[in-house]
Amino acid sequence: MTGQRFRNNSLLGDLFRQEYPKMTAVLCRRFGLEHIEIAEDIISDAFLKASEYWAVHGVPENPAAWLYTVAKNKAKDHLKRISLFETRIAGHIKPDEEEAESDFGFGSGYIGDSQLAMIFAVCDPGNSAQSQICLALQILCGFSVEEIANAFLTNLETIKKRLYRAKTQLRDSRFQIRTLSAASIQSRLDTVLKTLYLLFNEGYFSKTNDQLIRNELCAEAMKLALMLTDNPLTDNAQTKALLALMCYQGSRLEARAADTGEMVLFEEQDQSLWNQELIEKGNYYLVNACQGNEVSKYHLEAAIAYWHAHPASPDRWRHILQLYNQLILIEYSPIAALNRAFALARVYGHGKAILETEKLGLTGNDQYHKLLGYLYEVTDVGKAIDHYRLALQLTRASPAKQVLERKIEALNK
């Protein structure tokens, strides 16, 4: 019984990550964003009921559909139980929407459209860009506060305050999802792209989850980005460049983790596992993204990913270093600076890279200590071990910890 309960809980955890944001999008489309807490409560109740019911009666044949049905019924009960429908919503719903059962459905097409529409909706200029992204990541992408904090490289309290202010603003303005003008879509697109970028990054390298790679998040981000390229209003150079980046990075997902779940470093990856079809799609979208004169961070990161996907070139690290030099000028970030230092080591040697890295002073960043550990391996094993130990203290994800433990053990021998 204990084993069965563990499997049920594991399944519910997977379903929560995959379906919670989609269910939220559909319910918020029905209620309006000002009632977002109601939608979240209804969905949470559906998952709670699943944990209790499945433990006794077993998992249904289609668990996701079961959750959607329960959430839909709870929403209808809520509308009947209190006068919310008559007093706040009825006037905003067309007569055919009140009668049509399918309008409150959870079909896959409706979910996809609702989710993308909701991301644009919560990226409301009434909130700061960072607050918009935080709200989108929590409500529609299912991120925890800790995951959002890691994405922004900031602390939990800052993120909690941003989320509170963003939700309050939307609630007080009685915000409704409505068709956006072309100008509104264009003004919100940069924030939407940033949201999808962070969604993919959490899937590609999770710092808080026991799974190093969360394929469902990468797939979701790629699906939504592809939808943007299919719409003339959002199909621009940045969108194509972002999708190219996702294709290149996504091509190596299968090779990045061993069967045991441990991370496989780039140099040790089995290139036969790389998805060549995705690499070709990355080439296609990157070429099309470069038709004009625009150069965004997504262009530069996609170009860097291109060279990683084509490792046979003898000059690739010089190209990568030049691209990181440009990227830091366009949009500086600690991660970009650390990645540049790694490329510097491959071009000019570890000694110069150590000097550049230590100037950054990112002592509270696990990636900083991982890089210094790697750079000191060839000159000072003791310092390398010290930095790997500091990185281990700052790392939360189990797969990443296992890699560091192996490094320390090997160096000690």
mmCIF file of N, CA and C in Angstrom, residues 69-136:
data_model
loop_
_atom_site.group_PDB
_atom_site.id
_atom_site.type_symbol
_atom_site.label_atom_id
_atom_site.label_comp_id
_atom_site.label_asym_id
_atom_site.label_seq_id
_atom_site.Cartn_x
_atom_site.Cartn_y
_atom_site.Cartn_z
ATOM 1 N N THR A 69 -12.234 17.296 -15.230
ATOM 2 C CA THR A 69 -13.663 17.142 -14.966
ATOM 3 C C THR A 69 -14.008 17.591 -13.554
ATOM 4 N N VAL A 70 -13.191 17.178 -12.589
ATOM 5 C CA VAL A 70 -13.439 17.580 -11.202
ATOM 6 C C VAL A 70 -13.331 19.095 -11.050
ATOM 7 N N ALA A 71 -12.300 19.700 -11.668
ATOM 8 C CA ALA A 71 -12.134 21.148 -11.585
ATOM 9 C C ALA A 71 -13.316 21.872 -12.221
ATOM 10 N N LYS A 72 -13.763 21.366 -13.371
ATOM 11 C CA LYS A 72 -14.905 21.986 -14.050
ATOM 12 C C LYS A 72 -16.156 21.904 -13.174
ATOM 13 N N ASN A 73 -16.401 20.744 -12.589
ATOM 14 C CA ASN A 73 -17.589 20.586 -11.744
ATOM 15 C C ASN A 73 -17.512 21.451 -10.496
ATOM 16 N N LYS A 74 -16.321 21.555 -9.913
ATOM 17 C CA LYS A 74 -16.164 22.407 -8.737
ATOM 18 C C LYS A 74 -16.406 23.877 -9.097
ATOM 19 N N ALA A 75 -15.956 24.259 -10.284
ATOM 20 C CA ALA A 75 -16.175 25.645 -10.716
ATOM 21 C C ALA A 75 -17.667 25.917 -10.894
ATOM 22 N N LYS A 76 -18.374 24.970 -11.502
ATOM 23 C CA LYS A 76 -19.815 25.145 -11.679
ATOM 24 C C LYS A 76 -20.531 25.198 -10.326
ATOM 25 N N ASP A 77 -20.128 24.325 -9.401
ATOM 26 C CA ASP A 77 -20.733 24.330 -8.068
ATOM 27 C C ASP A 77 -20.495 25.663 -7.376
ATOM 28 N N HIS A 78 -19.285 26.183 -7.573
ATOM 29 C CA HIS A 78 -18.965 27.463 -6.938
ATOM 30 C C HIS A 78 -19.863 28.568 -7.480
ATOM 31 N N LEU A 79 -20.059 28.572 -8.790
ATOM 32 C CA LEU A 79 -20.891 29.602 -9.402
ATOM 33 C C LEU A 79 -22.342 29.498 -8.933
ATOM 34 N N LYS A 80 -22.798 28.281 -8.696
ATOM 35 C CA LYS A 80 -24.164 28.096 -8.221
ATOM 36 C C LYS A 80 -24.298 28.421 -6.737
ATOM 37 N N ARG A 81 -23.267 28.056 -5.960
ATOM 38 C CA ARG A 81 -23.350 28.164 -4.503
ATOM 39 C C ARG A 81 -23.401 29.607 -4.029
ATOM 40 N N ILE A 82 -22.667 30.444 -4.681
ATOM 41 C CA ILE A 82 -22.698 31.863 -4.322
ATOM 42 C C ILE A 82 -23.208 32.637 -5.516
ATOM 43 N N SER A 83 -23.502 33.850 -5.340
ATOM 44 C CA SER A 83 -24.138 34.638 -6.405
ATOM 45 C C SER A 83 -23.132 35.289 -7.333
ATOM 46 N N LEU A 84 -21.910 34.770 -7.360
ATOM 47 C CA LEU A 84 -20.867 35.362 -8.186
ATOM 48 C C LEU A 84 -21.290 35.420 -9.654
ATOM 49 N N PHE A 85 -21.909 34.343 -10.128
ATOM 50 C CA PHE A 85 -22.274 34.288 -11.539
ATOM 51 C C PHE A 85 -23.234 35.413 -11.909
ATOM 52 N N GLU A 86 -24.282 35.585 -11.086
ATOM 53 C CA GLU A 86 -25.276 36.604 -11.410
ATOM 54 C C GLU A 86 -24.765 38.021 -11.230
ATOM 55 N N THR A 87 -23.959 38.231 -10.178
ATOM 56 C CA THR A 87 -23.593 39.597 -9.819
ATOM 57 C C THR A 87 -22.358 40.128 -10.507
ATOM 58 N N ARG A 88 -21.418 39.228 -10.895
ATOM 59 C CA ARG A 88 -20.150 39.734 -11.415
ATOM 60 C C ARG A 88 -19.779 39.216 -12.795
ATOM 61 N N ILE A 89 -20.307 38.064 -13.178
ATOM 62 C CA ILE A 89 -19.817 37.449 -14.407
ATOM 63 C C ILE A 89 -20.862 37.434 -15.515
ATOM 64 N N ALA A 90 -22.133 37.241 -15.152
ATOM 65 C CA ALA A 90 -23.151 37.042 -16.176
ATOM 66 C C ALA A 90 -23.173 38.158 -17.204
ATOM 67 N N GLY A 91 -22.982 39.377 -16.752
ATOM 68 C CA GLY A 91 -23.050 40.503 -17.677
ATOM 69 C C GLY A 91 -21.929 40.541 -18.680
ATOM 70 N N HIS A 92 -20.852 39.806 -18.402
ATOM 71 C CA HIS A 92 -19.693 39.808 -19.289
ATOM 72 C C HIS A 92 -19.660 38.585 -20.197
ATOM 73 N N ILE A 93 -20.654 37.684 -20.057
ATOM 74 C CA ILE A 93 -20.648 36.465 -20.851
ATOM 75 C C ILE A 93 -21.789 36.514 -21.863
ATOM 76 N N LYS A 94 -21.485 36.222 -23.087
ATOM 77 C CA LYS A 94 -22.515 36.231 -24.123
ATOM 78 C C LYS A 94 -23.498 35.088 -23.874
ATOM 79 N N PRO A 95 -24.767 35.242 -24.313
ATOM 80 C CA PRO A 95 -25.774 34.199 -24.066
ATOM 81 C C PRO A 95 -25.351 32.818 -24.545
ATOM 82 N N ASP A 96 -24.708 32.724 -25.717
ATOM 83 C CA ASP A 96 -24.329 31.405 -26.198
ATOM 84 C C ASP A 96 -23.241 30.778 -25.360
ATOM 85 N N GLU A 97 -22.440 31.630 -24.654
ATOM 86 C CA GLU A 97 -21.404 31.090 -23.785
ATOM 87 C C GLU A 97 -22.018 30.507 -22.525
ATOM 88 N N GLU A 98 -23.154 31.071 -22.064
ATOM 89 C CA GLU A 98 -23.801 30.549 -20.873
ATOM 90 C C GLU A 98 -24.380 29.164 -21.141
ATOM 91 N N GLU A 99 -24.815 28.959 -22.377
ATOM 92 C CA GLU A 99 -25.512 27.711 -22.676
ATOM 93 C C GLU A 99 -24.584 26.626 -23.193
ATOM 94 N N ALA A 100 -23.487 27.035 -23.836
ATOM 95 C CA ALA A 100 -22.649 26.037 -24.514
ATOM 96 C C ALA A 100 -21.716 25.356 -23.531
ATOM 97 N N GLU A 101 -21.925 24.073 -23.336
ATOM 98 C CA GLU A 101 -21.084 23.302 -22.422
ATOM 99 C C GLU A 101 -19.642 23.298 -22.897
ATOM 100 N N SER A 102 -19.424 23.246 -24.224
ATOM 101 C CA SER A 102 -18.067 23.129 -24.753
ATOM 102 C C SER A 102 -17.215 24.348 -24.457
ATOM 103 N N ASP A 103 -17.851 25.525 -24.216
ATOM 104 C CA ASP A 103 -17.075 26.728 -23.952
ATOM 105 C C ASP A 103 -16.356 26.654 -22.609
ATOM 106 N N PHE A 104 -16.794 25.736 -21.777
ATOM 107 C CA PHE A 104 -16.129 25.587 -20.492
ATOM 108 C C PHE A 104 -15.349 24.278 -20.483
ATOM 109 N N GLY A 105 -14.937 23.843 -21.661
ATOM 110 C CA GLY A 105 -14.262 22.557 -21.788
ATOM 111 C C GLY A 105 -12.765 22.671 -21.590
ATOM 112 N N PHE A 106 -12.100 21.542 -21.665
ATOM 113 C CA PHE A 106 -10.658 21.476 -21.486
ATOM 114 C C PHE A 106 -10.014 20.746 -22.662
ATOM 115 N N GLY A 107 -10.502 20.983 -23.872
ATOM 116 C CA GLY A 107 -9.885 20.374 -25.041
ATOM 117 C C GLY A 107 -8.465 20.880 -25.211
ATOM 118 N N SER A 108 -7.583 20.076 -25.801
ATOM 119 C CA SER A 108 -6.168 20.441 -25.890
ATOM 120 C C SER A 108 -5.953 21.734 -26.656
ATOM 121 N N GLY A 109 -6.725 21.958 -27.740
ATOM 122 C CA GLY A 109 -6.567 23.192 -28.493
ATOM 123 C C GLY A 109 -6.955 24.401 -27.681
ATOM 124 N N TYR A 110 -8.057 24.274 -26.947
ATOM 125 C CA TYR A 110 -8.539 25.398 -26.129
ATOM 126 C C TYR A 110 -7.542 25.732 -25.029
ATOM 127 N N ILE A 111 -6.957 24.698 -24.434
ATOM 128 C CA ILE A 111 -5.957 24.925 -23.390
ATOM 129 C C ILE A 111 -4.769 25.693 -23.944
ATOM 130 N N GLY A 112 -4.254 25.253 -25.082
ATOM 131 C CA GLY A 112 -3.092 25.922 -25.659
ATOM 132 C C GLY A 112 -3.369 27.380 -25.941
ATOM 133 N N ASP A 113 -4.497 27.648 -26.589
ATOM 134 C CA ASP A 113 -4.844 29.035 -26.898
ATOM 135 C C ASP A 113 -5.051 29.837 -25.625
ATOM 136 N N SER A 114 -5.719 29.247 -24.654
ATOM 137 C CA SER A 114 -5.976 29.952 -23.397
ATOM 138 C C SER A 114 -4.681 30.267 -22.669
ATOM 139 N N GLN A 115 -3.760 29.317 -22.669
ATOM 140 C CA GLN A 115 -2.518 29.527 -21.943
ATOM 141 C C GLN A 115 -1.725 30.679 -22.556
ATOM 142 N N LEU A 116 -1.613 30.699 -23.877
ATOM 143 C CA LEU A 116 -0.877 31.768 -24.531
ATOM 144 C C LEU A 116 -1.595 33.105 -24.359
ATOM 145 N N ALA A 117 -2.920 33.077 -24.483
ATOM 146 C CA ALA A 117 -3.685 34.306 -24.277
ATOM 147 C C ALA A 117 -3.508 34.832 -22.859
ATOM 148 N N MET A 118 -3.451 33.918 -21.890
ATOM 149 C CA MET A 118 -3.290 34.327 -20.503
ATOM 150 C C MET A 118 -1.909 34.921 -20.249
ATOM 151 N N ILE A 119 -0.884 34.373 -20.896
ATOM 152 C CA ILE A 119 0.457 34.936 -20.715
ATOM 153 C C ILE A 119 0.486 36.381 -21.207
ATOM 154 N N PHE A 120 -0.114 36.624 -22.354
ATOM 155 C CA PHE A 120 -0.201 38.001 -22.840
ATOM 156 C C PHE A 120 -1.032 38.856 -21.894
ATOM 157 N N ALA A 121 -2.104 38.267 -21.336
ATOM 158 C CA ALA A 121 -2.990 39.034 -20.465
ATOM 159 C C ALA A 121 -2.295 39.473 -19.181
ATOM 160 N N VAL A 122 -1.553 38.575 -18.546
ATOM 161 C CA VAL A 122 -0.918 38.939 -17.284
ATOM 162 C C VAL A 122 0.291 39.841 -17.486
ATOM 163 N N CYS A 123 0.804 39.879 -18.717
ATOM 164 C CA CYS A 123 1.888 40.824 -19.021
ATOM 165 C C CYS A 123 1.282 42.200 -19.257
ATOM 166 N N ASP A 124 0.628 42.689 -18.229
ATOM 167 C CA ASP A 124 -0.107 43.953 -18.287
ATOM 168 C C ASP A 124 0.830 45.101 -17.938
ATOM 169 N N PRO A 125 0.872 46.159 -18.748
ATOM 170 C CA PRO A 125 1.779 47.279 -18.473
ATOM 171 C C PRO A 125 1.528 47.960 -17.129
ATOM 172 N N GLY A 126 0.373 47.665 -16.501
ATOM 173 C CA GLY A 126 0.117 48.233 -15.178
ATOM 174 C C GLY A 126 1.087 47.732 -14.129
ATOM 175 N N ASN A 127 1.725 46.592 -14.376
ATOM 176 C CA ASN A 127 2.766 46.060 -13.493
ATOM 177 C C ASN A 127 4.127 46.259 -14.145
ATOM 178 N N SER A 128 5.180 46.220 -13.336
ATOM 179 C CA SER A 128 6.530 46.285 -13.883
ATOM 180 C C SER A 128 6.794 45.030 -14.700
ATOM 181 N N ALA A 129 7.757 45.100 -15.619
ATOM 182 C CA ALA A 129 8.066 43.947 -16.472
ATOM 183 C C ALA A 129 8.443 42.736 -15.632
ATOM 184 N N GLN A 130 9.234 42.942 -14.569
ATOM 185 C CA GLN A 130 9.647 41.816 -13.734
ATOM 186 C C GLN A 130 8.461 41.190 -13.015
ATOM 187 N N SER A 131 7.525 42.041 -12.543
ATOM 188 C CA SER A 131 6.339 41.519 -11.868
ATOM 189 C C SER A 131 5.452 40.752 -12.836
ATOM 190 N N GLN A 132 5.349 41.245 -14.065
ATOM 191 C CA GLN A 132 4.573 40.538 -15.081
ATOM 192 C C GLN A 132 5.121 39.133 -15.295
ATOM 193 N N ILE A 133 6.436 39.045 -15.441
ATOM 194 C CA ILE A 133 7.061 37.747 -15.697
ATOM 195 C C ILE A 133 6.894 36.822 -14.495
ATOM 196 N N CYS A 134 7.079 37.350 -13.293
ATOM 197 C CA CYS A 134 6.897 36.539 -12.079
ATOM 198 C C CYS A 134 5.500 35.948 -12.028
ATOM 199 N N LEU A 135 4.496 36.770 -12.325
ATOM 200 C CA LEU A 135 3.108 36.317 -12.274
ATOM 201 C C LEU A 135 2.846 35.250 -13.324
ATOM 202 N N ALA A 136 3.352 35.468 -14.529
ATOM 203 C CA ALA A 136 3.168 34.492 -15.604
ATOM 204 C C ALA A 136 3.843 33.173 -15.259
#
